[in-house]
Amino acid sequence: MTRLVLATANPDKVREIEPLLTGVDVELVAVTETVPEWTVDETGETLEENAELKARAAVAATGEFAVADDTGLFVDGLDGAPGVHSSRFAGETATYRDNVELLLDRLRHVAGEQRQAEFRTAVIIIRPDGIKRVFEGVLRGRITDSPRGKGGFGYDPVFEPCEGNQTLAELPLSLKNKMSHRARAFMALARFLKVNPDWLEMSDGSV
Ligand code: ITT
């Protein structure tokens, strides 16, 4: 079984992502389990660039296979904002609540189709020899007029997926974690690794 290092400082992500990789011959471990002081500056201009920065930093720190994800919320009526800046939309030290309040404020005169939005996740897996593969997951929905629900995190209380009339924060977490943008991107990775198991065996660039 190949160890696959998840480039995140958030240990909850391992629990969320592990079930999505069922049937793939990997053991998922958070990079901070091996290198506790691991950090990286997310200075990229796209989700893919940020995911690659994180994954490459994890390969550099561990010498192992690494995977990273980066997510943003793209709102149609805001020309795709907050996008790649979703975690610091309301400032460097913004809380989830600050970000949600700013989003609702920016949309207060925006109605109908312009409130449509999507979460996008980029997932990148990188081998110790530097070769990478990229996957994407998208969840479309709309931004509600006010927050609803206590589950999830981030923008979940104001995001209602197209299928249904509950926000992601009103859905059971187990259901959100099966249908989310992040789940879709990691399931695409899982499909790739199931079809190409050899990809995990070539690690030194000599083959
Ligand atoms: P890393 O340590 O893994 O980099 P991060 O905080 O940068 O974690 P993401 O790239 O996954 O997290 O997400 C960036 C922001 O997008 C995050 O701070 C949330 O505000 C928002 N977000 C991401 N996934 C979300 C989800 O499933 N539901 C609601 N908001 C989400």
PDB file of C-alpha atoms and ligand atoms in Angstrom:
ATOM      1  CA  MET A   1       0.000   0.000   0.000  1.00  0.00           C
ATOM      2  CA  THR A   2       1.357   3.443  -0.943  1.00  0.00           C
ATOM      3  CA  ARG A   3       1.335   6.266   1.592  1.00  0.00           C
ATOM      4  CA  LEU A   4      -0.376   9.353   0.185  1.00  0.00           C
ATOM      5  CA  VAL A   5       0.333  12.576   2.064  1.00  0.00           C
ATOM      6  CA  LEU A   6      -2.561  15.042   2.200  1.00  0.00           C
ATOM      7  CA  ALA A   7      -1.166  18.579   2.054  1.00  0.00           C
ATOM      8  CA  THR A   8      -3.327  20.272   4.655  1.00  0.00           C
ATOM      9  CA  ALA A   9      -2.994  21.539   8.195  1.00  0.00           C
ATOM     10  CA  ASN A  10      -6.606  20.489   8.810  1.00  0.00           C
ATOM     11  CA  PRO A  11      -6.805  16.894  10.179  1.00  0.00           C
ATOM     12  CA  ASP A  12     -10.596  16.811   9.651  1.00  0.00           C
ATOM     13  CA  LYS A  13      -9.941  16.725   5.929  1.00  0.00           C
ATOM     14  CA  VAL A  14      -8.369  13.241   6.198  1.00  0.00           C
ATOM     15  CA  ARG A  15     -11.590  11.905   7.755  1.00  0.00           C
ATOM     16  CA  GLU A  16     -13.686  13.524   5.010  1.00  0.00           C
ATOM     17  CA  ILE A  17     -11.526  12.350   2.114  1.00  0.00           C
ATOM     18  CA  GLU A  18     -10.557   8.826   3.233  1.00  0.00           C
ATOM     19  CA  PRO A  19     -13.956   7.235   2.418  1.00  0.00           C
ATOM     20  CA  LEU A  20     -13.839   8.738  -1.089  1.00  0.00           C
ATOM     21  CA  LEU A  21     -10.665   6.757  -1.807  1.00  0.00           C
ATOM     22  CA  THR A  22     -12.147   3.386  -0.765  1.00  0.00           C
ATOM     23  CA  GLY A  23     -10.879   0.674  -3.097  1.00  0.00           C
ATOM     24  CA  VAL A  24      -7.691   2.561  -3.933  1.00  0.00           C
ATOM     25  CA  ASP A  25      -4.489   1.014  -2.577  1.00  0.00           C
ATOM     26  CA  VAL A  26      -3.341   4.054  -0.572  1.00  0.00           C
ATOM     27  CA  GLU A  27      -3.016   5.044   3.071  1.00  0.00           C
ATOM     28  CA  LEU A  28      -3.981   8.709   3.460  1.00  0.00           C
ATOM     29  CA  VAL A  29      -2.021  10.667   6.097  1.00  0.00           C
ATOM     30  CA  ALA A  30      -2.007  14.395   6.863  1.00  0.00           C
ATOM     31  CA  VAL A  31       1.353  16.007   6.104  1.00  0.00           C
ATOM     32  CA  THR A  32       1.406  17.506   9.608  1.00  0.00           C
ATOM     33  CA  GLU A  33       1.493  13.978  11.076  1.00  0.00           C
ATOM     34  CA  THR A  34       4.939  13.558   9.540  1.00  0.00           C
ATOM     35  CA  VAL A  35       6.106  17.193   9.530  1.00  0.00           C
ATOM     36  CA  PRO A  36       4.177  19.033  12.300  1.00  0.00           C
ATOM     37  CA  GLU A  37       5.567  22.469  11.412  1.00  0.00           C
ATOM     38  CA  TRP A  38       4.517  22.198   7.738  1.00  0.00           C
ATOM     39  CA  THR A  39       2.973  25.356   6.277  1.00  0.00           C
ATOM     40  CA  VAL A  40       2.687  26.904   2.833  1.00  0.00           C
ATOM     41  CA  ASP A  41       1.723  30.325   1.458  1.00  0.00           C
ATOM     42  CA  GLU A  42      -1.222  30.046  -0.896  1.00  0.00           C
ATOM     43  CA  THR A  43      -0.074  32.757  -3.289  1.00  0.00           C
ATOM     44  CA  GLY A  44      -1.441  31.275  -6.516  1.00  0.00           C
ATOM     45  CA  GLU A  45      -3.936  33.069  -8.737  1.00  0.00           C
ATOM     46  CA  THR A  46      -6.015  29.973  -9.462  1.00  0.00           C
ATOM     47  CA  LEU A  47      -7.271  27.018  -7.447  1.00  0.00           C
ATOM     48  CA  GLU A  48      -5.032  24.757  -9.465  1.00  0.00           C
ATOM     49  CA  GLU A  49      -1.948  26.863  -8.747  1.00  0.00           C
ATOM     50  CA  ASN A  50      -2.689  26.867  -5.009  1.00  0.00           C
ATOM     51  CA  ALA A  51      -3.315  23.122  -4.922  1.00  0.00           C
ATOM     52  CA  GLU A  52      -0.036  22.601  -6.763  1.00  0.00           C
ATOM     53  CA  LEU A  53       1.877  24.859  -4.335  1.00  0.00           C
ATOM     54  CA  LYS A  54       0.519  22.807  -1.418  1.00  0.00           C
ATOM     55  CA  ALA A  55       1.162  19.412  -3.017  1.00  0.00           C
ATOM     56  CA  ARG A  56       4.705  20.302  -4.137  1.00  0.00           C
ATOM     57  CA  ALA A  57       5.518  21.621  -0.658  1.00  0.00           C
ATOM     58  CA  ALA A  58       4.313  18.325   0.833  1.00  0.00           C
ATOM     59  CA  VAL A  59       6.414  16.274  -1.623  1.00  0.00           C
ATOM     60  CA  ALA A  60       9.442  18.456  -0.755  1.00  0.00           C
ATOM     61  CA  ALA A  61       8.859  17.976   2.989  1.00  0.00           C
ATOM     62  CA  THR A  62       8.269  14.202   2.910  1.00  0.00           C
ATOM     63  CA  GLY A  63       9.671  12.758  -0.341  1.00  0.00           C
ATOM     64  CA  GLU A  64       6.394  10.842  -0.686  1.00  0.00           C
ATOM     65  CA  PHE A  65       3.351  10.949  -3.001  1.00  0.00           C
ATOM     66  CA  ALA A  66       1.235  13.980  -2.084  1.00  0.00           C
ATOM     67  CA  VAL A  67      -2.251  15.205  -2.819  1.00  0.00           C
ATOM     68  CA  ALA A  68      -3.767  18.640  -2.223  1.00  0.00           C
ATOM     69  CA  ASP A  69      -7.055  20.380  -2.856  1.00  0.00           C
ATOM     70  CA  ASP A  70      -8.111  23.982  -3.104  1.00  0.00           C
ATOM     71  CA  THR A  71     -11.687  25.219  -3.172  1.00  0.00           C
ATOM     72  CA  GLY A  72     -13.458  28.457  -4.013  1.00  0.00           C
ATOM     73  CA  LEU A  73     -17.006  29.759  -4.271  1.00  0.00           C
ATOM     74  CA  PHE A  74     -17.698  31.491  -7.600  1.00  0.00           C
ATOM     75  CA  VAL A  75     -20.837  33.659  -7.684  1.00  0.00           C
ATOM     76  CA  ASP A  76     -22.302  34.536 -11.104  1.00  0.00           C
ATOM     77  CA  GLY A  77     -23.546  38.017 -10.126  1.00  0.00           C
ATOM     78  CA  LEU A  78     -20.156  38.933  -8.625  1.00  0.00           C
ATOM     79  CA  ASP A  79     -18.130  38.023 -11.728  1.00  0.00           C
ATOM     80  CA  GLY A  80     -16.869  34.881 -10.010  1.00  0.00           C
ATOM     81  CA  ALA A  81     -15.931  36.453  -6.640  1.00  0.00           C
ATOM     82  CA  PRO A  82     -14.898  35.478  -4.010  1.00  0.00           C
ATOM     83  CA  GLY A  83     -13.317  32.648  -6.060  1.00  0.00           C
ATOM     84  CA  VAL A  84      -9.738  31.842  -5.189  1.00  0.00           C
ATOM     85  CA  HIS A  85      -9.935  34.359  -2.313  1.00  0.00           C
ATOM     86  CA  SER A  86     -12.892  32.628  -0.609  1.00  0.00           C
ATOM     87  CA  SER A  87     -11.170  32.013   2.730  1.00  0.00           C
ATOM     88  CA  ARG A  88     -10.076  35.657   3.114  1.00  0.00           C
ATOM     89  CA  PHE A  89     -12.929  37.444   1.300  1.00  0.00           C
ATOM     90  CA  ALA A  90     -13.562  39.770   4.272  1.00  0.00           C
ATOM     91  CA  GLY A  91      -9.856  40.163   5.139  1.00  0.00           C
ATOM     92  CA  GLU A  92      -6.778  38.186   6.175  1.00  0.00           C
ATOM     93  CA  THR A  93      -8.202  37.287   9.592  1.00  0.00           C
ATOM     94  CA  ALA A  94     -11.842  36.932   8.506  1.00  0.00           C
ATOM     95  CA  THR A  95     -14.032  34.312  10.177  1.00  0.00           C
ATOM     96  CA  TYR A  96     -16.516  32.169   8.222  1.00  0.00           C
ATOM     97  CA  ARG A  97     -19.237  34.442   9.589  1.00  0.00           C
ATOM     98  CA  ASP A  98     -17.491  37.633   8.379  1.00  0.00           C
ATOM     99  CA  ASN A  99     -17.181  36.138   4.899  1.00  0.00           C
ATOM    100  CA  VAL A 100     -20.836  35.086   4.774  1.00  0.00           C
ATOM    101  CA  GLU A 101     -21.998  38.520   5.962  1.00  0.00           C
ATOM    102  CA  LEU A 102     -19.924  40.287   3.319  1.00  0.00           C
ATOM    103  CA  LEU A 103     -21.227  37.950   0.618  1.00  0.00           C
ATOM    104  CA  LEU A 104     -24.869  38.587   1.561  1.00  0.00           C
ATOM    105  CA  ASP A 105     -24.173  42.314   1.715  1.00  0.00           C
ATOM    106  CA  ARG A 106     -22.637  42.345  -1.777  1.00  0.00           C
ATOM    107  CA  LEU A 107     -25.696  40.449  -3.069  1.00  0.00           C
ATOM    108  CA  ARG A 108     -28.389  42.460  -1.289  1.00  0.00           C
ATOM    109  CA  HIS A 109     -29.643  44.069  -4.526  1.00  0.00           C
ATOM    110  CA  VAL A 110     -28.967  40.989  -6.644  1.00  0.00           C
ATOM    111  CA  ALA A 111     -31.835  38.630  -7.477  1.00  0.00           C
ATOM    112  CA  GLY A 112     -32.741  35.607  -9.593  1.00  0.00           C
ATOM    113  CA  GLU A 113     -30.184  33.994 -11.863  1.00  0.00           C
ATOM    114  CA  GLN A 114     -27.423  36.326 -10.734  1.00  0.00           C
ATOM    115  CA  ARG A 115     -27.501  34.604  -7.325  1.00  0.00           C
ATOM    116  CA  GLN A 116     -26.467  31.358  -8.970  1.00  0.00           C
ATOM    117  CA  ALA A 117     -23.043  30.152  -7.934  1.00  0.00           C
ATOM    118  CA  GLU A 118     -20.751  27.162  -7.834  1.00  0.00           C
ATOM    119  CA  PHE A 119     -18.180  25.634  -5.567  1.00  0.00           C
ATOM    120  CA  ARG A 120     -15.157  24.434  -7.490  1.00  0.00           C
ATOM    121  CA  THR A 121     -12.437  22.171  -6.136  1.00  0.00           C
ATOM    122  CA  ALA A 122      -9.111  21.456  -7.792  1.00  0.00           C
ATOM    123  CA  VAL A 123      -7.288  18.315  -6.646  1.00  0.00           C
ATOM    124  CA  ILE A 124      -3.697  17.626  -7.602  1.00  0.00           C
ATOM    125  CA  ILE A 125      -1.708  14.478  -6.977  1.00  0.00           C
ATOM    126  CA  ILE A 126       2.068  14.653  -7.399  1.00  0.00           C
ATOM    127  CA  ARG A 127       4.574  11.817  -7.433  1.00  0.00           C
ATOM    128  CA  PRO A 128       8.015  12.045  -5.815  1.00  0.00           C
ATOM    129  CA  ASP A 129       9.417  12.375  -9.371  1.00  0.00           C
ATOM    130  CA  GLY A 130       7.315  15.525  -9.885  1.00  0.00           C
ATOM    131  CA  ILE A 131       4.747  14.147 -12.345  1.00  0.00           C
ATOM    132  CA  LYS A 132       1.244  15.414 -11.572  1.00  0.00           C
ATOM    133  CA  ARG A 133      -2.415  14.844 -12.420  1.00  0.00           C
ATOM    134  CA  VAL A 134      -5.221  17.364 -11.925  1.00  0.00           C
ATOM    135  CA  PHE A 135      -8.912  16.719 -11.222  1.00  0.00           C
ATOM    136  CA  GLU A 136     -11.884  19.053 -10.776  1.00  0.00           C
ATOM    137  CA  GLY A 137     -15.206  18.876  -8.969  1.00  0.00           C
ATOM    138  CA  VAL A 138     -18.077  21.348  -9.293  1.00  0.00           C
ATOM    139  CA  LEU A 139     -21.303  21.808  -7.322  1.00  0.00           C
ATOM    140  CA  ARG A 140     -23.813  24.302  -8.714  1.00  0.00           C
ATOM    141  CA  GLY A 141     -26.437  26.063  -6.649  1.00  0.00           C
ATOM    142  CA  ARG A 142     -27.596  29.472  -5.497  1.00  0.00           C
ATOM    143  CA  ILE A 143     -26.881  31.897  -2.680  1.00  0.00           C
ATOM    144  CA  THR A 144     -29.826  32.218  -0.275  1.00  0.00           C
ATOM    145  CA  ASP A 145     -31.087  35.510   1.174  1.00  0.00           C
ATOM    146  CA  SER A 146     -30.054  34.563   4.720  1.00  0.00           C
ATOM    147  CA  PRO A 147     -28.081  31.777   6.462  1.00  0.00           C
ATOM    148  CA  ARG A 148     -29.906  28.499   7.259  1.00  0.00           C
ATOM    149  CA  GLY A 149     -28.644  25.383   9.079  1.00  0.00           C
ATOM    150  CA  LYS A 150     -25.943  24.533  11.573  1.00  0.00           C
ATOM    151  CA  GLY A 151     -23.897  21.867   9.777  1.00  0.00           C
ATOM    152  CA  GLY A 152     -20.859  22.108   7.556  1.00  0.00           C
ATOM    153  CA  PHE A 153     -18.600  25.150   7.543  1.00  0.00           C
ATOM    154  CA  GLY A 154     -17.628  28.179   5.485  1.00  0.00           C
ATOM    155  CA  TYR A 155     -20.345  29.292   3.079  1.00  0.00           C
ATOM    156  CA  ASP A 156     -22.531  26.185   3.633  1.00  0.00           C
ATOM    157  CA  PRO A 157     -25.372  28.069   5.435  1.00  0.00           C
ATOM    158  CA  VAL A 158     -25.988  30.289   2.373  1.00  0.00           C
ATOM    159  CA  PHE A 159     -25.414  27.753  -0.408  1.00  0.00           C
ATOM    160  CA  GLU A 160     -28.400  25.786  -1.723  1.00  0.00           C
ATOM    161  CA  PRO A 161     -27.444  23.112  -4.280  1.00  0.00           C
ATOM    162  CA  CYS A 162     -29.604  22.982  -7.456  1.00  0.00           C
ATOM    163  CA  GLU A 163     -30.981  19.584  -6.482  1.00  0.00           C
ATOM    164  CA  GLY A 164     -33.233  20.344  -3.488  1.00  0.00           C
ATOM    165  CA  ASN A 165     -34.170  23.291  -1.352  1.00  0.00           C
ATOM    166  CA  GLN A 166     -31.918  22.853   1.684  1.00  0.00           C
ATOM    167  CA  THR A 167     -28.626  24.617   2.222  1.00  0.00           C
ATOM    168  CA  LEU A 168     -25.492  22.509   2.600  1.00  0.00           C
ATOM    169  CA  ALA A 169     -25.578  23.387   6.319  1.00  0.00           C
ATOM    170  CA  GLU A 170     -29.085  21.875   6.615  1.00  0.00           C
ATOM    171  CA  LEU A 171     -28.111  18.575   4.985  1.00  0.00           C
ATOM    172  CA  PRO A 172     -26.669  15.698   7.035  1.00  0.00           C
ATOM    173  CA  LEU A 173     -22.878  15.978   6.868  1.00  0.00           C
ATOM    174  CA  SER A 174     -22.646  12.427   5.514  1.00  0.00           C
ATOM    175  CA  LEU A 175     -24.797  13.446   2.529  1.00  0.00           C
ATOM    176  CA  LYS A 176     -22.915  16.709   1.940  1.00  0.00           C
ATOM    177  CA  ASN A 177     -19.620  14.826   2.005  1.00  0.00           C
ATOM    178  CA  LYS A 178     -20.863  12.441  -0.700  1.00  0.00           C
ATOM    179  CA  MET A 179     -22.178  15.061  -3.135  1.00  0.00           C
ATOM    180  CA  SER A 180     -19.862  18.016  -2.574  1.00  0.00           C
ATOM    181  CA  HIS A 181     -17.487  19.639  -5.060  1.00  0.00           C
ATOM    182  CA  ARG A 182     -14.599  18.187  -2.991  1.00  0.00           C
ATOM    183  CA  ALA A 183     -16.147  14.689  -3.092  1.00  0.00           C
ATOM    184  CA  ARG A 184     -16.572  14.940  -6.871  1.00  0.00           C
ATOM    185  CA  ALA A 185     -12.942  15.946  -7.390  1.00  0.00           C
ATOM    186  CA  PHE A 186     -11.581  13.205  -5.085  1.00  0.00           C
ATOM    187  CA  MET A 187     -13.871  10.593  -6.678  1.00  0.00           C
ATOM    188  CA  ALA A 188     -12.392  11.548 -10.066  1.00  0.00           C
ATOM    189  CA  LEU A 189      -8.929  10.977  -8.547  1.00  0.00           C
ATOM    190  CA  ALA A 190     -10.091   7.611  -7.148  1.00  0.00           C
ATOM    191  CA  ARG A 191     -11.418   6.528 -10.574  1.00  0.00           C
ATOM    192  CA  PHE A 192      -8.096   7.462 -12.167  1.00  0.00           C
ATOM    193  CA  LEU A 193      -6.050   5.497  -9.600  1.00  0.00           C
ATOM    194  CA  LYS A 194      -8.306   2.454  -9.885  1.00  0.00           C
ATOM    195  CA  VAL A 195      -7.855   2.378 -13.660  1.00  0.00           C
ATOM    196  CA  ASN A 196      -4.127   3.212 -13.479  1.00  0.00           C
ATOM    197  CA  PRO A 197      -2.741   1.466 -10.366  1.00  0.00           C
ATOM    198  CA  ASP A 198       0.764   1.516 -11.914  1.00  0.00           C
ATOM    199  CA  TRP A 199       0.803   5.297 -11.606  1.00  0.00           C
ATOM    200  CA  LEU A 200       1.429   4.846  -7.861  1.00  0.00           C
ATOM    201  CA  GLU A 201       4.338   2.500  -8.358  1.00  0.00           C
ATOM    202  CA  MET A 202       6.651   4.682 -10.426  1.00  0.00           C
ATOM    203  CA  SER A 203       8.316   6.992  -7.979  1.00  0.00           C
ATOM    204  CA  ASP A 204      11.856   7.747  -9.041  1.00  0.00           C
ATOM    205  CA  GLY A 205      11.418   8.865 -12.674  1.00  0.00           C
ATOM    206  CA  SER A 206      13.530   5.956 -13.921  1.00  0.00           C
ATOM    207  CA  VAL A 207      10.669   4.135 -15.658  1.00  0.00           C
TER     208      VAL A 207
HETATM  209  P1  ITT B   1      -6.245  23.946   3.526  1.00  0.00           P
HETATM  210  O1  ITT B   1      -5.525  23.970   4.840  1.00  0.00           O
HETATM  211  O2  ITT B   1      -6.518  22.538   3.101  1.00  0.00           O
HETATM  212  O3  ITT B   1      -5.578  24.770   2.474  1.00  0.00           O
HETATM  213  P2  ITT B   1      -8.368  25.936   3.345  1.00  0.00           P
HETATM  214  O4  ITT B   1      -8.905  26.573   4.569  1.00  0.00           O
HETATM  215  O5  ITT B   1      -7.517  26.730   2.413  1.00  0.00           O
HETATM  216  O6  ITT B   1      -7.690  24.550   3.803  1.00  0.00           O
HETATM  217  P3  ITT B   1     -10.120  25.252   1.111  1.00  0.00           P
HETATM  218  O7  ITT B   1      -9.126  25.594   0.098  1.00  0.00           O
HETATM  219  O8  ITT B   1     -10.722  23.885   1.049  1.00  0.00           O
HETATM  220  O9  ITT B   1      -9.629  25.414   2.624  1.00  0.00           O
HETATM  221  O10 ITT B   1     -11.304  26.297   1.062  1.00  0.00           O
HETATM  222  C1  ITT B   1     -11.133  27.696   0.986  1.00  0.00           C
HETATM  223  C2  ITT B   1     -12.354  28.400   1.565  1.00  0.00           C
HETATM  224  O11 ITT B   1     -13.518  28.089   0.769  1.00  0.00           O
HETATM  225  C3  ITT B   1     -12.695  27.960   2.987  1.00  0.00           C
HETATM  226  O12 ITT B   1     -12.043  28.781   3.929  1.00  0.00           O
HETATM  227  C4  ITT B   1     -14.220  28.136   3.034  1.00  0.00           C
HETATM  228  O13 ITT B   1     -14.544  29.481   3.330  1.00  0.00           O
HETATM  229  C5  ITT B   1     -14.643  27.857   1.606  1.00  0.00           C
HETATM  230  N1  ITT B   1     -15.069  26.447   1.450  1.00  0.00           N
HETATM  231  C6  ITT B   1     -14.297  25.417   1.008  1.00  0.00           C
HETATM  232  N2  ITT B   1     -14.992  24.280   1.001  1.00  0.00           N
HETATM  233  C7  ITT B   1     -16.223  24.581   1.453  1.00  0.00           C
HETATM  234  C8  ITT B   1     -17.394  23.827   1.681  1.00  0.00           C
HETATM  235  O14 ITT B   1     -17.439  22.525   1.463  1.00  0.00           O
HETATM  236  N3  ITT B   1     -18.476  24.470   2.133  1.00  0.00           N
HETATM  237  C9  ITT B   1     -18.441  25.790   2.381  1.00  0.00           C
HETATM  238  N4  ITT B   1     -17.390  26.570   2.210  1.00  0.00           N
HETATM  239  C10 ITT B   1     -16.275  25.984   1.749  1.00  0.00           C
END
